[in-house]
Amino acid sequence: MNFASFDSDSFMLSPENDFYGNEYEASSFESEILTDDDENTDQYYENGDEDKVDISQDECWKVISSFFKKRGIVRQQLDSYDEFIQNGLQDIIEQNREVVLIHAEGIDNKGRRICVSTLEFDGLLFSRPTITESDGSVIRLYPQEARLRNLTYASPLFIKTRLGTAIACEDNPNFNAICDEREEFTPWQNILIGKGGYFIINGSEKVLIAQERLANNVIFVFKKQPPSPYAYLAEIRSSGEKGLFVRTFTLKLLSKSGDLDDSERYIHATIPFLKKDIPVKILFVALGVSNEQDILQLIGALSDDEFTEVVKPCLGEGFIIQTKRMALDYIGRRATSPGIPQEKRIALAKRILEKEFIPHLGETFEFEKQKAYFLGYMIRQLLLCSMGRRPLDDRDHFGKKRLDLAGALLSNLFNNLFKKMVKDMTILMKKMLAEKREINLEMIIKSQTITNGMRYSLGTGNWGDAKRAMQSKSGVAQVLNRFTYASTLSHLRRCNAPVSRGGKVTRPRYLHNTHWGYVCPAETPEGQACGLMKNLSLMAYVSVGSSNNLIIEHIHATGLLDSQININPDIHLATKVLMNGSWIGITHNDELLYNTLKELKKSGDFNHDISIVNDIRSKEIRIYSDPGRVCRPLFVVRNSRLKIKRSLKKSHNKKKNIFDWENLIYNGFIEYLDAEEEEFALICMTPEDLKDSRVGFAYESIGMEPPTRPHNWIERTKKPTAYTNRWTHCEIHPSMILGVTASLIPFPDHNQSPRNTYQAAMGKQAMGMYATNFQSRMDVVAHILYYPQKPLVTTKVMEYLKFRELPAGHNAIVAILCYEGYNQEDSIIMNQDSVDRGMFRSFIFRNYQENEKRKGVVSYDEIMKPTYSDTVGLRYGSAEKLDDDGVVSPGMPVTEGDILIGKTTTLTPEDAMLGQRGICQKYRNLSTTLRRSEAGFVDHVVITSDQDALKSAKVRVRNTRIPEMGDKFASRHGQKGTIGILYRQEDMPFTREGIIPDIIINPHAIPSRMTVGHLIECLLGKLVVLTGNEGDSTPFTDVTVDSISSKLKELGHNPYGNEVMYNGYTGKKLEARVFIGPTYYQRLKHMVHDKIHSRARGPLNILTRQPVEGRNRDGGLRFGEMERDCMISHGTALFLKERLFDVSDPFYMHVCDLCGLMALANISKGIYECRICKNSTRVSLVQIPYACKMLFQELMSMNISPRLYLET
Amino acid sequence: MEPYTGTINSGGAKPEIKIDELTSERVKFILTNTDLSMANALRRIMIAEVATIAIDMVEFELNTSVLADEFIAHRLGLIPLDSTEAEKIKYSRECSCQGACKECSVELNLHVKCTEEDTTKDVTSRDLVSNDPRVTPIQDGPKDPGILIAKLRKGQEIKVKCIAKKGVAKEHAKWSPCAAVAFEYDPFNKLRHAHYWIEEHEKKEWPASKNAEKDFPPGDDEVFDFTAKPNRFYFEVETIGSMKPEDIVMNAFKKLLEKISSVQMGLTTNDVNAINREPPREF
């Protein structure tokens, strides 16, 4: 490979091109389009377009469109899963490839000698998703059928298994409970704009939430605060092969305090399985480096006096141990319990050093040398920090974070389950061999272990073994949110940091600088999970990982890497090359190596998601290819020009679509950067800024004052502080930093930041149309707006999120006005006539479901129409609407208490049912009734059977919800409110044109919340409605209030959106002018109908005889402690007694005056007596709460007798 | 204290109406020589109390479309029916019949089925068949495609019976005959009822409406007359089609007169003292 030399000489010194000089060009790697483009200067620059923008905003959006066209919104989920299926699975199988059993030869039952010793797993085979019906037939399964029949959308997985010496191949069906829904055609209706990215487990859709963790194989150096005995800590979480296990190795620098001399600061190492920390010196010796000079050299302290001073004390520690054997014995002693022979101890120490000590460098003894070098490197990092020569590491840096997506999570799970299966199998094999039975593959391989394990974890979200549910991570798999389409998309891009929620640590919750472009700055929940639950930005890409070998080969091919490093003073002076945290060599020409690698990456020789970092300061080139790094695409800038620009000019005569994403990537116009690599990039905010910088730098370099920036777009963004020609990248568009729901906010760049966060949360509760096939779905609850409208004021991103196609809201005419006072404290006034005409009307669909069950031999839950004569516990008249099959028919109006699905269970002869049971009654009622306080029409009925041919019925009930007083609404700016009153239109204020607002919000909602975006949306909405366009409110663009105002003025309106309005009652002008215009409003799912509740009398708890709790049980409202306190302080004792006693659980009880215990009473006969006291004359009647009486009885049951001594 | 004279005009002259424009859709007129309260009462009555006819009950015999029954029923209710003869139909609450009869209701039937393959059949207001020729869904000429009710694919069918009744928009917006009623007085703000907030220049930021052309601009050195009262009102009434715009105004006047006379009746017959009480203050 040849490289062109620096060609700076070929430039003439002129303002136009002098800053293009001094630039390296690796022309041999130039891609197709570039190679035929004449890069050579004069011709290129004579166009004189340096003062023009390289790429227009429209073209930027074309690039973004092609990104979404190619990758969609949920690509990370699919990529990760595909990687697991294609490589991950096979890797796991290969790791557990063989089971070898050492056993004595035996004779099998046929008298033959057998010699079974191995079981080998080989290739994998998948089939399409299928289901085995109860009659044994195997049917192709489609997602929609899986959803409706509560099946698992899964495909069988086969592993070729070889057994014994006979090497007889037997295909063994194994199982895999996973599949994603992609490119699948369903016999019913497919979700038209659905893109999958989730699993279907027992009919419910499950998302795997990405789990955030700290990167493996990265050294972190932290400072410890005084109470800790250590001043500094260097830590590495080293992962073994394929990242399936992690071992932490820690170096600790003792703090100066304590009984040690100030100069003596030892370094101790913590190695897994060692009970005590050991001095590093001993570790070096154990690794075969015993010479002190060598150690100093490894640390890089030899030529540096200050450094040597710092290292010296720790070399003194453990001075007695001089030989490797002694060192290993020392280590072994600390790993085992005493009394184990020395040889074994040493062997153990060796094994620990091989397998448990920084295993990512290698797990055999050959890597001893590398480990010693790495140890030296690590000590160097620790000491550099302690000397203040290197900054401490930031635990929250996003470049040091990894996301475990579906693939990684499943691979962990599968690995555990497969190991478990192999373990169980081994035990069984041993047993069979011991019993000298022939080994039957079908019998020993328990494929159900994997099937059930996967189903358990995906079904419950508890990641790991069912038996250890408490320790495992919970909430990894969640039921896919189907409230609004945006909420579904957002759910599929969520990631979670498993940090304890309770702790008061706030740092991991903060928005970090490095989150820019990777994590949405607005979309995070409030409260406990704030900042821990994150959402990916729109263009964030999560690396899937690729093999190191190819990259290492390429590095070697450059000839720039010295991998045969030896102990010499050089090692820390040259640049270290680290590949995924392992030190693979050094180079003396770091810039050339770095540029070469970059070119290789751009030219597509490597996977494009590899990150190459040239850390000049710490003299390291770090290359990462591991999965889970979050990357984002950026324009590549070369010579202060976008690389894409050069081909743009040429592409006019080419038919090829230059904006095709693949094309952009493979031509190196666009590059993925992760947060680590971004740290060493200089990124320009916009192509316009780049142009300004280019022009400015050109002027400055010839000593001229740069021209003042013309009045152009983005005046809002900061002017560059200095002009430079060192840009390496340029943002595609700054609005891509936002996530799914934040991208639906118009003008978010004008709002106070928490308002965007509130809206990001509320957007998920807005009702609209969550899926185009909602009529064939059976979601538990679903809301559909009658007439969803696409917003007048849109953002560009809505196109990719399909918000225009599946909107959630109405363009309401909103006036900001105090009118009659029914919109105080975040309530809103709504126009009754608009509501009459269908504004914000919605359907609510509620699904009820019932399955048949077989319990034992006799007992059977059956779906049938129960009759009064043979069913216990059936309320009269409730089953009338049922068809003969026991399910209501579609179209039937139903009200509360009506049975929707009749179900009974057989009664055994012993069941007396508390005496309720009649002679001929053989069933007990288990029917599903309509929820309390609800009514509606039966919309849809599905009757199917599950895998075991058990019947199941699903009934969907539909009802219309008309907006009423108390329903909740919100704009897209975190401005929520409930309806305070509905005014008829003649009562509403109106403009001279007769425009009547749909909603009146209170002006007090604006100043303290600073939701300026709300006002601009309204203003733009007004303009747009007058001109008949769609308004663009994408953040960080050139729309200004002035530009809107001037256009409104032209149209004969008040430029600031104000209008004179008239009082609807009197017709008189309102004194104040009113800000009025169309604003997009959302109806939120919280409606009074679902919350309104009151009770006078009602059901009581059987045990305590106190009113039950909860609205859906018609329960009482608790008169709690604080309310009690109030009554006490008011002195209203009688009222208090009424609340707590008369209205709760009053009880009459007879008490013996002599012993104070309960007495017998037969009121009708007038007999009262205490049998213990033989007293039938002195019995008193007391009123006490039933709960109190019960307490007394409970006390009596444990031999404590509470006595009531009564005063008369 | 001066007793209230009971006149509805402010200056003593009789109220007048000048019609500026009259089309099939709208009427523009100027009402003069009356109080603001009267003018606004007229506006409110036009919006809310002019009786029209609209579908009020829908009986579904068959509905295999994708739309829910209540959804279609709601759409049917909002279809404007020709209500020119609304006066001849009784309110069903005032009718002696039980439920609905010829006197107080109109029956409309809708029966559409899509039989063609691969096409969408539109169900429109033109498919509604009325049993009373006076009350039909409005139609603007033979080329008017009608108002869309639903769309059907092959095999889908809707068969419903609708009962239309007379009502007022106070009860439900579907009975309102007007789309919007523009109302303005004092376009130059001479009365200073409104306070203009300005950034730089009042005239530039507060453009006057078209009605200003018909009003009297303030003189250069005109003194603010704080006793002046509005007495020139610009109206524009736009119909939704169920009634001619002029009919809306006329019916509204009738209704207004009815209301006033009932007040007057009440005052003269029952409570003579009432007229000597304090005159109602302006709002």
mmCIF file of C-alpha atoms in Angstrom, chain A residues 190-431:
data_model
loop_
_atom_site.group_PDB
_atom_site.id
_atom_site.type_symbol
_atom_site.label_atom_id
_atom_site.label_comp_id
_atom_site.label_asym_id
_atom_site.label_seq_id
_atom_site.Cartn_x
_atom_site.Cartn_y
_atom_site.Cartn_z
ATOM 1 C CA ASN A 190 -50.113 -7.040 8.989
ATOM 2 C CA ILE A 191 -49.414 -3.909 10.924
ATOM 3 C CA LEU A 192 -48.946 -1.769 7.914
ATOM 4 C CA ILE A 193 -46.285 0.543 9.242
ATOM 5 C CA GLY A 194 -45.117 -1.839 11.896
ATOM 6 C CA LYS A 195 -41.468 -2.707 11.751
ATOM 7 C CA GLY A 196 -41.256 -5.307 14.461
ATOM 8 C CA GLY A 197 -38.320 -5.477 16.763
ATOM 9 C CA TYR A 198 -40.173 -7.308 19.502
ATOM 10 C CA PHE A 199 -41.082 -10.851 20.499
ATOM 11 C CA ILE A 200 -44.426 -12.502 20.918
ATOM 12 C CA ILE A 201 -44.540 -14.650 24.015
ATOM 13 C CA ASN A 202 -47.846 -16.309 24.849
ATOM 14 C CA GLY A 203 -49.624 -13.796 22.680
ATOM 15 C CA SER A 204 -48.204 -10.720 24.332
ATOM 16 C CA GLU A 205 -45.663 -8.512 22.645
ATOM 17 C CA LYS A 206 -42.419 -8.209 24.559
ATOM 18 C CA VAL A 207 -39.631 -5.722 24.077
ATOM 19 C CA LEU A 208 -36.157 -6.300 25.368
ATOM 20 C CA ILE A 209 -34.986 -3.083 26.960
ATOM 21 C CA ALA A 210 -31.346 -2.353 26.212
ATOM 22 C CA GLN A 211 -29.276 -2.619 29.366
ATOM 23 C CA GLU A 212 -26.518 -0.116 29.905
ATOM 24 C CA ARG A 213 -23.264 -1.178 31.510
ATOM 25 C CA LEU A 214 -19.670 -0.101 31.856
ATOM 26 C CA ALA A 215 -17.390 -1.248 29.050
ATOM 27 C CA ASN A 216 -15.232 -4.293 29.593
ATOM 28 C CA ASN A 217 -11.449 -4.343 29.141
ATOM 29 C CA VAL A 218 -11.105 -0.655 29.810
ATOM 30 C CA ILE A 219 -8.892 0.675 32.597
ATOM 31 C CA PHE A 220 -10.596 3.107 34.905
ATOM 32 C CA VAL A 221 -8.634 5.133 37.404
ATOM 33 C CA PHE A 222 -10.586 6.720 40.208
ATOM 34 C CA LYS A 223 -9.671 8.743 43.221
ATOM 35 C CA LYS A 224 -10.976 7.570 46.567
ATOM 36 C CA GLN A 225 -12.042 9.847 49.319
ATOM 37 C CA PRO A 226 -10.227 9.824 52.721
ATOM 38 C CA PRO A 227 -12.169 7.253 54.764
ATOM 39 C CA SER A 228 -10.973 4.676 52.284
ATOM 40 C CA PRO A 229 -7.450 3.358 52.936
ATOM 41 C CA TYR A 230 -6.648 3.763 49.264
ATOM 42 C CA ALA A 231 -5.931 7.000 47.487
ATOM 43 C CA TYR A 232 -6.324 5.802 43.929
ATOM 44 C CA LEU A 233 -7.856 2.778 42.268
ATOM 45 C CA ALA A 234 -7.238 1.357 38.834
ATOM 46 C CA GLU A 235 -9.908 -1.040 37.771
ATOM 47 C CA ILE A 236 -10.504 -3.223 34.787
ATOM 48 C CA ARG A 237 -13.458 -5.444 34.083
ATOM 49 C CA SER A 238 -11.818 -8.011 31.906
ATOM 50 C CA SER A 239 -14.050 -10.247 29.889
ATOM 51 C CA GLY A 240 -13.179 -13.723 28.835
ATOM 52 C CA GLU A 241 -13.639 -15.111 25.422
ATOM 53 C CA LYS A 242 -16.781 -13.868 23.642
ATOM 54 C CA GLY A 243 -17.570 -11.769 26.655
ATOM 55 C CA LEU A 244 -19.461 -14.505 28.413
ATOM 56 C CA PHE A 245 -17.869 -13.928 31.784
ATOM 57 C CA VAL A 246 -16.236 -10.961 33.457
ATOM 58 C CA ARG A 247 -13.377 -10.794 35.963
ATOM 59 C CA THR A 248 -12.562 -7.601 37.742
ATOM 60 C CA PHE A 249 -8.975 -6.762 38.498
ATOM 61 C CA THR A 250 -8.158 -3.836 40.728
ATOM 62 C CA LEU A 251 -4.945 -2.048 41.617
ATOM 63 C CA LYS A 252 -5.037 0.025 44.741
ATOM 64 C CA LEU A 253 -2.627 2.755 45.694
ATOM 65 C CA LEU A 254 -2.493 3.113 49.453
ATOM 66 C CA SER A 255 -3.097 6.584 50.719
ATOM 67 C CA LYS A 256 -0.386 8.496 52.500
ATOM 68 C CA SER A 257 -2.144 8.629 55.791
ATOM 69 C CA GLY A 258 -2.024 5.907 58.358
ATOM 70 C CA ASP A 259 0.968 4.440 60.138
ATOM 71 C CA LEU A 260 3.092 4.271 57.006
ATOM 72 C CA ASP A 261 5.808 6.691 56.177
ATOM 73 C CA ASP A 262 4.780 9.409 53.789
ATOM 74 C CA SER A 263 7.014 8.180 51.052
ATOM 75 C CA GLU A 264 5.781 4.632 51.283
ATOM 76 C CA ARG A 265 2.822 4.203 49.097
ATOM 77 C CA TYR A 266 2.286 0.616 48.207
ATOM 78 C CA ILE A 267 0.257 -0.683 45.358
ATOM 79 C CA HIS A 268 -1.882 -3.706 46.033
ATOM 80 C CA ALA A 269 -3.653 -5.883 43.537
ATOM 81 C CA THR A 270 -7.021 -7.558 43.934
ATOM 82 C CA ILE A 271 -7.344 -10.698 41.898
ATOM 83 C CA PRO A 272 -10.519 -12.774 41.752
ATOM 84 C CA PHE A 273 -10.571 -15.794 44.065
ATOM 85 C CA LEU A 274 -7.784 -14.404 46.224
ATOM 86 C CA LYS A 275 -8.925 -13.698 49.705
ATOM 87 C CA LYS A 276 -6.401 -10.955 50.267
ATOM 88 C CA ASP A 277 -4.836 -8.251 48.207
ATOM 89 C CA ILE A 278 -1.266 -8.889 47.171
ATOM 90 C CA PRO A 279 1.628 -6.506 46.500
ATOM 91 C CA VAL A 280 2.189 -5.875 42.794
ATOM 92 C CA LYS A 281 5.811 -6.818 43.043
ATOM 93 C CA ILE A 282 4.830 -10.377 43.857
ATOM 94 C CA LEU A 283 2.436 -10.375 40.971
ATOM 95 C CA PHE A 284 5.216 -9.321 38.626
ATOM 96 C CA VAL A 285 7.434 -12.046 39.973
ATOM 97 C CA ALA A 286 4.672 -14.589 39.543
ATOM 98 C CA LEU A 287 4.345 -13.480 35.961
ATOM 99 C CA GLY A 288 8.018 -14.056 35.412
ATOM 100 C CA VAL A 289 9.394 -10.561 35.714
ATOM 101 C CA SER A 290 11.525 -10.477 38.800
ATOM 102 C CA ASN A 291 14.214 -8.009 37.847
ATOM 103 C CA GLU A 292 13.482 -4.649 39.424
ATOM 104 C CA GLN A 293 14.937 -2.798 36.465
ATOM 105 C CA ASP A 294 12.593 -4.648 34.180
ATOM 106 C CA ILE A 295 9.615 -3.840 36.323
ATOM 107 C CA LEU A 296 10.540 -0.183 36.356
ATOM 108 C CA GLN A 297 10.836 -0.308 32.622
ATOM 109 C CA LEU A 298 7.468 -1.957 32.235
ATOM 110 C CA ILE A 299 5.951 0.785 34.284
ATOM 111 C CA GLY A 300 7.927 3.288 32.279
ATOM 112 C CA ALA A 301 9.468 4.828 35.333
ATOM 113 C CA LEU A 302 13.118 4.248 34.692
ATOM 114 C CA SER A 303 13.981 7.379 32.841
ATOM 115 C CA ASP A 304 11.794 9.556 34.978
ATOM 116 C CA ASP A 305 13.160 10.389 38.391
ATOM 117 C CA GLU A 306 9.928 11.520 39.942
ATOM 118 C CA PHE A 307 8.243 8.421 38.670
ATOM 119 C CA THR A 308 10.968 6.156 39.993
ATOM 120 C CA GLU A 309 10.590 7.693 43.396
ATOM 121 C CA VAL A 310 6.909 6.919 43.405
ATOM 122 C CA VAL A 311 7.331 3.353 42.245
ATOM 123 C CA LYS A 312 10.206 2.447 44.497
ATOM 124 C CA PRO A 313 8.318 1.768 47.724
ATOM 125 C CA CYS A 314 6.035 -0.748 46.159
ATOM 126 C CA LEU A 315 8.947 -2.680 44.744
ATOM 127 C CA GLY A 316 10.276 -2.937 48.223
ATOM 128 C CA GLU A 317 7.146 -4.581 49.479
ATOM 129 C CA GLY A 318 7.330 -8.323 49.244
ATOM 130 C CA PHE A 319 11.062 -8.165 48.931
ATOM 131 C CA ILE A 320 11.544 -11.676 50.318
ATOM 132 C CA ILE A 321 9.750 -13.281 47.433
ATOM 133 C CA GLN A 322 12.264 -13.547 44.698
ATOM 134 C CA THR A 323 11.448 -16.558 42.594
ATOM 135 C CA LYS A 324 8.473 -17.313 40.487
ATOM 136 C CA ARG A 325 7.762 -20.422 42.480
ATOM 137 C CA MET A 326 7.709 -18.521 45.724
ATOM 138 C CA ALA A 327 5.443 -15.927 44.245
ATOM 139 C CA LEU A 328 3.026 -18.529 42.975
ATOM 140 C CA ASP A 329 3.037 -20.230 46.324
ATOM 141 C CA TYR A 330 2.347 -16.878 47.965
ATOM 142 C CA ILE A 331 -0.621 -16.389 45.666
ATOM 143 C CA GLY A 332 -1.831 -19.957 46.065
ATOM 144 C CA ARG A 333 -1.749 -19.607 49.801
ATOM 145 C CA ARG A 334 -4.165 -16.752 49.583
ATOM 146 C CA ALA A 335 -6.503 -18.597 47.315
ATOM 147 C CA THR A 336 -7.110 -21.756 49.260
ATOM 148 C CA SER A 337 -7.797 -22.888 52.716
ATOM 149 C CA PRO A 338 -4.697 -23.983 54.613
ATOM 150 C CA GLY A 339 -3.506 -27.514 54.574
ATOM 151 C CA ILE A 340 -3.287 -28.057 50.878
ATOM 152 C CA PRO A 341 -0.005 -29.371 49.523
ATOM 153 C CA GLN A 342 2.325 -26.852 47.992
ATOM 154 C CA GLU A 343 2.223 -28.389 44.550
ATOM 155 C CA LYS A 344 -1.496 -28.043 44.380
ATOM 156 C CA ARG A 345 -1.291 -24.514 45.631
ATOM 157 C CA ILE A 346 1.111 -23.549 42.930
ATOM 158 C CA ALA A 347 -0.990 -25.228 40.292
ATOM 159 C CA LEU A 348 -4.003 -23.349 41.523
ATOM 160 C CA ALA A 349 -2.128 -20.053 41.490
ATOM 161 C CA LYS A 350 -1.067 -20.749 37.946
ATOM 162 C CA ARG A 351 -4.597 -21.469 36.914
ATOM 163 C CA ILE A 352 -5.845 -18.307 38.543
ATOM 164 C CA LEU A 353 -3.247 -16.268 36.726
ATOM 165 C CA GLU A 354 -4.210 -17.925 33.490
ATOM 166 C CA LYS A 355 -7.968 -17.855 33.669
ATOM 167 C CA GLU A 356 -8.984 -15.298 36.211
ATOM 168 C CA PHE A 357 -6.347 -12.627 35.954
ATOM 169 C CA ILE A 358 -7.182 -10.171 33.110
ATOM 170 C CA PRO A 359 -8.480 -13.014 30.949
ATOM 171 C CA HIS A 360 -9.133 -10.811 27.933
ATOM 172 C CA LEU A 361 -5.442 -10.952 27.109
ATOM 173 C CA GLY A 362 -5.538 -14.716 26.881
ATOM 174 C CA GLU A 363 -6.410 -17.672 28.994
ATOM 175 C CA THR A 364 -3.300 -19.778 28.713
ATOM 176 C CA PHE A 365 0.147 -19.473 30.205
ATOM 177 C CA GLU A 366 1.622 -18.229 26.911
ATOM 178 C CA PHE A 367 0.052 -14.886 27.580
ATOM 179 C CA GLU A 368 2.005 -14.402 30.785
ATOM 180 C CA LYS A 369 4.290 -11.918 29.146
ATOM 181 C CA GLN A 370 1.436 -9.869 27.759
ATOM 182 C CA LYS A 371 -0.164 -9.832 31.165
ATOM 183 C CA ALA A 372 3.007 -8.588 32.802
ATOM 184 C CA TYR A 373 3.239 -5.820 30.237
ATOM 185 C CA PHE A 374 -0.375 -4.953 30.750
ATOM 186 C CA LEU A 375 0.120 -4.890 34.500
ATOM 187 C CA GLY A 376 2.975 -2.456 34.006
ATOM 188 C CA TYR A 377 0.789 -0.346 31.773
ATOM 189 C CA MET A 378 -1.970 -0.361 34.325
ATOM 190 C CA ILE A 379 0.324 0.642 37.173
ATOM 191 C CA ARG A 380 1.586 3.419 34.962
ATOM 192 C CA GLN A 381 -1.935 4.705 34.463
ATOM 193 C CA LEU A 382 -2.594 4.566 38.185
ATOM 194 C CA LEU A 383 0.559 6.423 39.088
ATOM 195 C CA LEU A 384 0.179 8.979 36.350
ATOM 196 C CA CYS A 385 -3.167 9.829 37.836
ATOM 197 C CA SER A 386 -1.769 10.032 41.321
ATOM 198 C CA MET A 387 0.904 12.391 40.082
ATOM 199 C CA GLY A 388 -1.696 14.472 38.325
ATOM 200 C CA ARG A 389 -0.216 13.844 34.896
ATOM 201 C CA ARG A 390 -3.265 12.089 33.605
ATOM 202 C CA PRO A 391 -6.859 13.089 34.292
ATOM 203 C CA LEU A 392 -9.021 10.736 36.272
ATOM 204 C CA ASP A 393 -11.500 8.646 34.375
ATOM 205 C CA ASP A 394 -15.106 9.675 34.145
ATOM 206 C CA ARG A 395 -17.369 6.789 35.009
ATOM 207 C CA ASP A 396 -20.283 8.458 33.245
ATOM 208 C CA HIS A 397 -18.524 9.059 29.950
ATOM 209 C CA PHE A 398 -20.831 7.591 27.346
ATOM 210 C CA GLY A 399 -17.909 6.319 25.286
ATOM 211 C CA LYS A 400 -17.132 3.929 28.105
ATOM 212 C CA LYS A 401 -20.664 2.609 28.207
ATOM 213 C CA ARG A 402 -22.024 -0.338 26.312
ATOM 214 C CA LEU A 403 -25.612 -1.260 25.606
ATOM 215 C CA ASP A 404 -26.652 -4.877 25.836
ATOM 216 C CA LEU A 405 -29.369 -5.228 23.267
ATOM 217 C CA ALA A 406 -31.648 -8.164 22.495
ATOM 218 C CA GLY A 407 -28.795 -10.147 20.943
ATOM 219 C CA ALA A 408 -26.399 -9.796 23.850
ATOM 220 C CA LEU A 409 -29.114 -10.455 26.418
ATOM 221 C CA LEU A 410 -30.353 -13.531 24.618
ATOM 222 C CA SER A 411 -26.857 -14.816 24.130
ATOM 223 C CA ASN A 412 -26.216 -14.589 27.881
ATOM 224 C CA LEU A 413 -29.459 -16.319 28.605
ATOM 225 C CA PHE A 414 -28.945 -19.002 26.011
ATOM 226 C CA ASN A 415 -25.427 -19.618 27.207
ATOM 227 C CA ASN A 416 -26.613 -20.248 30.760
ATOM 228 C CA LEU A 417 -29.471 -22.431 29.665
ATOM 229 C CA PHE A 418 -27.374 -24.416 27.257
ATOM 230 C CA LYS A 419 -24.779 -25.023 29.925
ATOM 231 C CA LYS A 420 -27.489 -26.099 32.289
ATOM 232 C CA MET A 421 -28.887 -28.460 29.716
ATOM 233 C CA VAL A 422 -25.460 -29.946 29.057
ATOM 234 C CA LYS A 423 -24.898 -30.317 32.787
ATOM 235 C CA ASP A 424 -28.203 -32.105 33.294
ATOM 236 C CA MET A 425 -27.423 -34.230 30.308
ATOM 237 C CA THR A 426 -24.012 -35.171 31.641
ATOM 238 C CA ILE A 427 -25.528 -36.255 34.920
ATOM 239 C CA LEU A 428 -28.066 -38.365 33.092
ATOM 240 C CA MET A 429 -25.409 -39.891 30.873
ATOM 241 C CA LYS A 430 -23.296 -40.799 33.852
ATOM 242 C CA LYS A 431 -26.269 -42.371 35.477
#
